Coordinates of C-alpha atoms in Angstrom, one line a residue:
M551 CA -50.5 1.2 8.5
L552 CA -53.1 -0.9 10.4
F553 CA -55.8 1.8 9.9
L554 CA -54.9 2.0 6.2
A555 CA -55.0 -1.8 5.9
V556 CA -58.4 -2.1 7.6
K557 CA -59.9 0.8 5.5
N558 CA -58.6 -0.8 2.3
L559 CA -60.0 -4.2 3.4
V560 CA -63.5 -2.9 4.1
Q561 CA -63.7 -0.8 1.0
E562 CA -65.2 -3.6 -0.9
K563 CA -67.5 -5.5 1.4
T564 CA -68.3 -8.3 -1.0
R565 CA -64.6 -9.2 -1.4
L566 CA -64.1 -9.0 2.3
L567 CA -67.1 -11.4 2.9
I568 CA -65.6 -13.9 0.4
S569 CA -62.2 -13.8 2.2
V570 CA -63.7 -14.1 5.7
G571 CA -66.1 -16.8 4.5
G572 CA -63.4 -18.9 3.0
V573 CA -61.3 -18.8 6.2
A574 CA -64.4 -19.4 8.3
F575 CA -65.4 -22.4 6.4
S576 CA -61.9 -23.9 6.7
V577 CA -61.8 -23.3 10.4
L578 CA -65.2 -24.8 10.8
L579 CA -64.1 -27.9 9.0
I580 CA -60.9 -28.4 10.8
M581 CA -62.2 -27.6 14.3
S582 CA -65.3 -29.8 13.9
I583 CA -63.3 -32.9 12.9
Q584 CA -60.6 -32.2 15.6
G585 CA -63.3 -31.9 18.2
L586 CA -64.8 -35.2 17.1
Y587 CA -61.4 -36.8 17.3
Q588 CA -60.7 -35.4 20.8
G589 CA -64.2 -36.3 21.9
W590 CA -63.9 -39.9 21.0
S591 CA -60.3 -40.1 22.3
N592 CA -61.0 -38.6 25.7
K593 CA -64.7 -39.1 26.5
I594 CA -65.0 -42.7 25.3
G595 CA -64.2 -44.8 28.4
E596 CA -64.3 -41.8 30.7
Y597 CA -66.2 -43.7 33.3
I598 CA -63.4 -46.3 33.7
R599 CA -60.9 -43.5 34.3
T600 CA -63.0 -42.1 37.2
V601 CA -63.2 -45.4 39.1
P602 CA -61.0 -44.9 42.2
A603 CA -58.3 -47.7 42.1
D604 CA -54.6 -48.1 41.8
Y605 CA -55.0 -51.6 40.6
W606 CA -57.8 -53.7 39.1
I607 CA -57.6 -57.2 40.4
T608 CA -58.9 -59.7 37.8
Q609 CA -59.1 -63.4 37.4
T610 CA -55.9 -64.7 35.9
G611 CA -55.9 -64.0 32.1
A612 CA -58.6 -61.4 32.1
T613 CA -57.4 -58.1 30.7
D614 CA -60.6 -56.0 30.4
M615 CA -64.2 -55.8 31.2
F616 CA -65.7 -57.0 28.0
H617 CA -63.7 -59.6 26.1
T618 CA -62.4 -61.9 28.8
P619 CA -64.6 -63.0 31.7
S620 CA -63.4 -62.5 35.3
V621 CA -65.1 -64.1 38.3
L622 CA -63.5 -64.0 41.7
P623 CA -64.8 -65.4 45.0
L624 CA -65.5 -62.8 47.6
T625 CA -63.0 -64.5 49.9
V626 CA -60.2 -63.0 47.7
R627 CA -60.9 -59.8 49.6
D628 CA -59.6 -61.3 52.8
F629 CA -56.4 -62.3 51.0
L630 CA -56.0 -58.8 49.4
S631 CA -56.6 -57.0 52.7
G632 CA -53.8 -59.0 54.3
V633 CA -51.2 -58.1 51.6
D634 CA -48.6 -55.7 53.0
G635 CA -49.1 -52.2 51.4
V636 CA -52.8 -52.6 50.5
A637 CA -55.0 -49.8 51.9
S638 CA -58.3 -51.1 50.7
A639 CA -59.8 -53.8 48.5
K640 CA -63.4 -53.4 47.3
P641 CA -65.5 -55.7 45.1
F642 CA -66.7 -54.4 41.7
S643 CA -69.4 -56.3 39.9
G644 CA -70.6 -55.7 36.4
R645 CA -71.6 -57.6 33.3
R646 CA -72.7 -57.0 29.7
V647 CA -76.5 -57.5 29.3
A648 CA -78.5 -57.1 26.1
F649 CA -82.2 -56.3 25.8
A650 CA -84.7 -55.4 23.0
H651 CA -86.3 -52.0 22.8
N652 CA -88.4 -50.7 19.9
G653 CA -87.2 -53.6 17.8
K654 CA -83.5 -52.9 18.5
D655 CA -81.0 -54.8 20.5
I656 CA -79.4 -52.5 23.2
N657 CA -76.2 -53.5 25.1
L658 CA -75.7 -52.3 28.6
Y659 CA -72.9 -53.0 31.0
V660 CA -74.8 -53.2 34.3
I661 CA -72.8 -52.2 37.3
A662 CA -73.7 -52.7 41.0
D663 CA -73.9 -49.3 42.7
D664 CA -72.5 -50.6 46.0
T665 CA -73.3 -47.7 48.4
E666 CA -72.0 -49.7 51.4
N667 CA -68.5 -49.9 50.0
N668 CA -68.9 -46.6 48.0
V669 CA -68.0 -48.2 44.7
G670 CA -69.8 -48.6 41.4
A671 CA -71.6 -45.2 41.3
P672 CA -72.0 -43.3 38.0
A673 CA -69.2 -40.8 37.2
R674 CA -71.6 -38.0 36.7
V675 CA -75.4 -37.9 36.8
V676 CA -76.9 -35.1 34.6
E677 CA -80.6 -35.7 35.1
G678 CA -82.8 -37.6 37.5
K679 CA -81.8 -39.4 40.6
A680 CA -78.1 -39.8 41.5
V681 CA -78.5 -43.1 43.4
P682 CA -80.9 -45.8 42.1
D683 CA -83.4 -47.4 44.5
K684 CA -84.5 -51.0 44.3
G685 CA -86.1 -51.7 40.9
E686 CA -84.5 -48.7 39.3
I687 CA -81.6 -48.2 36.8
I688 CA -79.5 -45.2 35.7
I689 CA -78.5 -45.3 32.0
D690 CA -76.2 -43.1 29.9
R691 CA -77.8 -40.1 28.4
V692 CA -76.5 -40.9 24.9
V693 CA -78.4 -44.2 25.0
G694 CA -81.5 -42.6 26.5
R695 CA -81.7 -39.9 23.8
S696 CA -80.6 -42.1 20.8
Q697 CA -83.0 -44.9 21.7
D698 CA -85.8 -42.7 23.0
I699 CA -85.7 -44.2 26.5
R700 CA -87.0 -41.5 28.9
I701 CA -86.7 -41.1 32.7
G702 CA -89.7 -43.0 34.1
D703 CA -89.8 -45.6 31.3
T704 CA -89.3 -49.2 32.2
I705 CA -86.9 -51.6 30.4
P706 CA -86.4 -55.3 30.6
V707 CA -83.0 -56.3 31.8
A708 CA -82.1 -60.0 32.2
G709 CA -85.7 -61.0 33.1
R710 CA -86.3 -58.0 35.4
T711 CA -88.2 -54.9 34.7
L712 CA -86.4 -51.8 35.9
K713 CA -87.5 -48.2 35.9
V714 CA -85.1 -45.6 34.4
A715 CA -84.4 -43.2 37.3
G716 CA -81.7 -41.0 35.7
Y717 CA -79.2 -40.2 33.0
S718 CA -75.4 -40.3 33.5
E719 CA -72.5 -39.2 31.3
G720 CA -69.1 -40.6 30.4
G721 CA -70.2 -44.2 30.1
Y722 CA -70.8 -44.5 26.4
I723 CA -68.4 -46.8 24.4
L724 CA -70.1 -47.0 21.0
S725 CA -71.6 -50.5 20.9
F726 CA -72.6 -50.4 24.6
S727 CA -72.8 -48.2 27.6
F728 CA -72.6 -48.4 31.4
A729 CA -75.8 -48.6 33.5
F730 CA -76.1 -48.6 37.3
T731 CA -78.5 -50.5 39.6
T732 CA -78.6 -51.2 43.3
K733 CA -76.3 -53.9 44.6
E734 CA -79.3 -56.2 45.3
D735 CA -80.7 -55.8 41.8
A736 CA -77.3 -56.3 40.2
E737 CA -76.7 -59.5 42.1
R738 CA -80.0 -60.9 40.7
I739 CA -79.1 -59.7 37.2
L740 CA -75.5 -60.7 37.2
Q741 CA -76.1 -64.0 39.1
L742 CA -72.9 -63.9 41.1
P743 CA -73.7 -65.6 44.4
G744 CA -70.6 -65.3 46.7
A745 CA -68.5 -63.8 43.9
T746 CA -67.7 -60.6 42.1
N747 CA -66.0 -59.7 38.8
F748 CA -63.1 -57.5 40.1
F749 CA -61.6 -56.0 43.2
L750 CA -60.4 -52.4 43.2
V751 CA -57.2 -52.1 45.2
T752 CA -55.7 -48.9 46.5
V753 CA -52.1 -48.8 47.8
K754 CA -51.0 -47.1 51.1
D755 CA -49.2 -43.8 50.7
G756 CA -45.5 -44.1 50.5
T757 CA -45.7 -47.8 49.5
D758 CA -43.9 -49.2 46.4
A759 CA -47.0 -50.0 44.2
G760 CA -45.0 -52.3 42.0
A761 CA -43.9 -54.4 45.0
V762 CA -47.5 -54.6 46.2
A763 CA -48.7 -55.8 42.8
S764 CA -46.0 -58.5 42.9
R765 CA -47.1 -59.7 46.3
I766 CA -50.8 -59.8 45.1
E767 CA -49.8 -61.8 42.0
A768 CA -48.1 -64.3 44.2
D769 CA -51.6 -65.8 44.2
P770 CA -51.7 -67.6 40.8
A771 CA -55.5 -67.1 40.6
V772 CA -55.4 -63.3 40.2
D773 CA -53.7 -60.6 38.1
A774 CA -53.0 -57.0 39.2
I775 CA -53.5 -54.5 36.4
T776 CA -52.6 -50.8 36.9
K777 CA -55.5 -48.4 36.4
D778 CA -53.9 -46.8 33.3
R779 CA -53.3 -50.1 31.7
F780 CA -56.8 -51.3 32.4
V781 CA -58.3 -48.1 30.9
E782 CA -56.1 -48.7 27.8
N783 CA -57.2 -52.3 27.5
N784 CA -60.9 -51.3 27.6
T785 CA -60.7 -48.4 25.1
N786 CA -58.5 -50.1 22.6
I787 CA -61.5 -51.3 20.7
V788 CA -62.3 -47.7 19.9
R789 CA -58.7 -46.5 19.5
D790 CA -57.8 -49.3 17.1
T791 CA -60.9 -49.3 14.9
F792 CA -62.6 -45.9 14.8
L793 CA -59.9 -43.3 15.7
P794 CA -57.5 -44.1 12.8
I795 CA -60.5 -43.4 10.4
I796 CA -61.2 -40.0 12.1
L797 CA -57.5 -39.2 12.1
V798 CA -57.4 -39.7 8.3
L799 CA -60.4 -37.4 7.9
L800 CA -58.8 -34.8 10.2
L801 CA -55.6 -34.8 8.0
I802 CA -57.7 -34.4 4.9
G803 CA -59.7 -31.7 6.5
I804 CA -56.5 -29.8 7.5
A805 CA -55.1 -30.1 4.0
V806 CA -58.4 -28.9 2.4
G807 CA -58.9 -26.1 5.0
M808 CA -55.3 -24.7 4.6
T809 CA -55.6 -24.9 0.8
V810 CA -58.8 -22.9 0.9
I811 CA -57.4 -20.3 3.3
G812 CA -54.3 -19.9 1.1
L813 CA -56.2 -19.6 -2.1
T814 CA -58.7 -17.1 -0.6
I815 CA -56.0 -14.8 0.8
F816 CA -53.9 -15.1 -2.3
T817 CA -56.7 -14.2 -4.6
S818 CA -57.9 -11.3 -2.4
T819 CA -54.3 -9.9 -2.4
I820 CA -54.0 -10.2 -6.2
E821 CA -57.3 -8.5 -6.7
K822 CA -56.1 -5.4 -4.8
A823 CA -53.2 -4.8 -7.2
R824 CA -54.8 -1.5 -8.3
E825 CA -55.1 -0.2 -4.8
Y826 CA -51.4 -1.1 -4.1
G827 CA -50.4 0.7 -7.2
V828 CA -52.1 3.8 -6.0
L829 CA -50.3 3.5 -2.6
K830 CA -47.0 3.3 -4.4
A831 CA -47.9 6.4 -6.5
I832 CA -48.5 8.4 -3.4
G833 CA -45.0 7.5 -2.0
V834 CA -45.6 4.3 0.1
S835 CA -42.3 2.3 0.3
N836 CA -42.1 -1.4 -0.4
R837 CA -41.6 -2.1 3.3
Q838 CA -44.8 -0.2 4.1
L839 CA -46.6 -2.1 1.3
Y840 CA -45.5 -5.4 2.8
T841 CA -46.8 -4.3 6.1
V842 CA -50.2 -3.3 4.7
V843 CA -50.6 -6.6 2.8
I844 CA -49.7 -8.7 5.8
E845 CA -52.0 -6.7 8.1
Q846 CA -54.9 -7.1 5.7
A847 CA -54.2 -10.9 5.5
I848 CA -54.1 -11.2 9.3
T849 CA -57.2 -9.1 9.8
A850 CA -59.2 -11.3 7.3
A851 CA -57.8 -14.4 8.9
V852 CA -58.7 -13.4 12.5
L853 CA -62.2 -12.4 11.4
G854 CA -62.7 -15.6 9.5
Y855 CA -61.3 -17.6 12.5
L856 CA -63.7 -16.0 15.0
V857 CA -66.7 -16.7 12.7
G858 CA -65.5 -20.3 12.0
A859 CA -64.8 -21.1 15.7
G860 CA -68.2 -19.7 16.6
L861 CA -69.9 -21.8 13.9
A862 CA -67.9 -24.9 15.0
L863 CA -69.2 -24.6 18.6
A864 CA -72.7 -24.1 17.4
V865 CA -72.6 -26.9 14.9
S866 CA -71.1 -29.3 17.4
G867 CA -73.7 -28.4 20.0
A868 CA -76.6 -28.8 17.5
A869 CA -75.2 -32.1 16.1
G870 CA -74.9 -33.5 19.6
I871 CA -78.6 -32.7 20.2
Y872 CA -79.9 -34.5 17.1
V873 CA -77.2 -37.2 16.9
P874 CA -76.2 -38.1 20.6
E875 CA -73.4 -40.3 19.4
F876 CA -71.7 -37.2 17.9
I877 CA -69.4 -36.7 20.9
T878 CA -67.1 -33.7 20.5
E879 CA -64.6 -31.9 22.7
I880 CA -63.1 -28.6 21.5
R881 CA -60.2 -27.7 23.7
W882 CA -58.4 -24.4 24.1
L883 CA -55.2 -26.0 23.0
D884 CA -56.8 -27.1 19.7
A885 CA -58.4 -23.7 19.2
A886 CA -54.9 -22.1 19.7
W887 CA -53.0 -24.3 17.2
I888 CA -55.8 -23.9 14.6
L889 CA -55.5 -20.1 15.0
A890 CA -51.7 -20.3 14.7
V891 CA -51.9 -22.4 11.6
T892 CA -54.6 -20.1 10.1
L893 CA -52.4 -17.0 10.6
V894 CA -49.3 -18.6 9.2
M895 CA -51.1 -19.8 6.1
A896 CA -52.7 -16.4 5.6
V897 CA -49.4 -14.6 5.9
V898 CA -47.6 -17.0 3.6
A899 CA -50.4 -16.8 1.0
S900 CA -50.3 -13.0 1.1
L901 CA -46.5 -12.8 0.7
L902 CA -46.4 -14.9 -2.4
P903 CA -47.9 -12.2 -4.7
V904 CA -46.6 -9.2 -2.8
R905 CA -43.1 -9.4 -4.5
R906 CA -44.8 -8.8 -7.9
L907 CA -47.0 -6.1 -6.4
S908 CA -44.0 -4.3 -5.0
R909 CA -42.7 -3.9 -8.6
I910 CA -45.9 -2.3 -9.8
D911 CA -45.4 0.8 -11.9
P912 CA -47.9 3.4 -10.7
A913 CA -48.1 4.8 -14.2
E914 CA -49.4 1.4 -15.5
V915 CA -52.0 1.4 -12.8
F916 CA -53.4 4.8 -13.8
R917 CA -53.2 4.0 -17.5
A918 CA -55.4 0.9 -16.7

């Protein structure tokens, strides 16, 4: 039956192209918006997730890196190191800094790349130097490409002129991005003599982390925030403002895409009524007719899905080149559920008219 279904499907190439094109367009629409949703959900704030710490130690009341200031004296490290269960406590310094470039205000969150304590390095350097030297800065690639700041250019940051030494990834959070300088340059930019913004605490293996946090918070000057909670606090600005909008667009895209798939398969099935009448005239049973119709629908859906998925990957890649802020992530899991939904919709759409087709009188077909 599969050979018969495929042969019948390719008999009229124009009709096949319309069916496959309709499915491909729908898959392209759904997969592109889903990729954008996942990209903004997972990649925004990626850098904070990569920072190695069980707890972020902040000044009391500070909950994130951007909205509430946190300044702690370096002597807090002595206290933290003495807390039972603490394996290490490392200072982490960073502050939001704005500068003008080509008539635009650009916001960076400048972080001290402290090679001595092995903290504050970029999550992933994709071009240029991995570690900045004195007078250099590493910026996020999205900012570099969108603002035309190239490696080797110099930018003014808080009264200092720094040379762009490399591009990193994973540090873009829409209105600003992470940038990395040497500890010495950061101290001059951030102006934190004898102080830092946070401490990164790791807990000894086998130790009750909650009990350690309670012992740290016995000092009323500090709060201990778990890594997951700290990441959530810093990415809420994106999750609460932009993601709901994309989610609505995704739901609309799924509804439109599934409707197009259903109508495309339904119409192509109806248009083959004459062929199905001929099959019944030569003795094909209704069960075999159902099989042929479903196999044709699945074949058209799979071809359309493959074309649509390929286009989605190409469009996402091209859009990312021309619009760096278009951050997408197309996961295998998403590709799988979109394929499953496409097949289900195609089968359902083909079954709706097949009951009427099964009652076709072959004599009427030949008279027509």
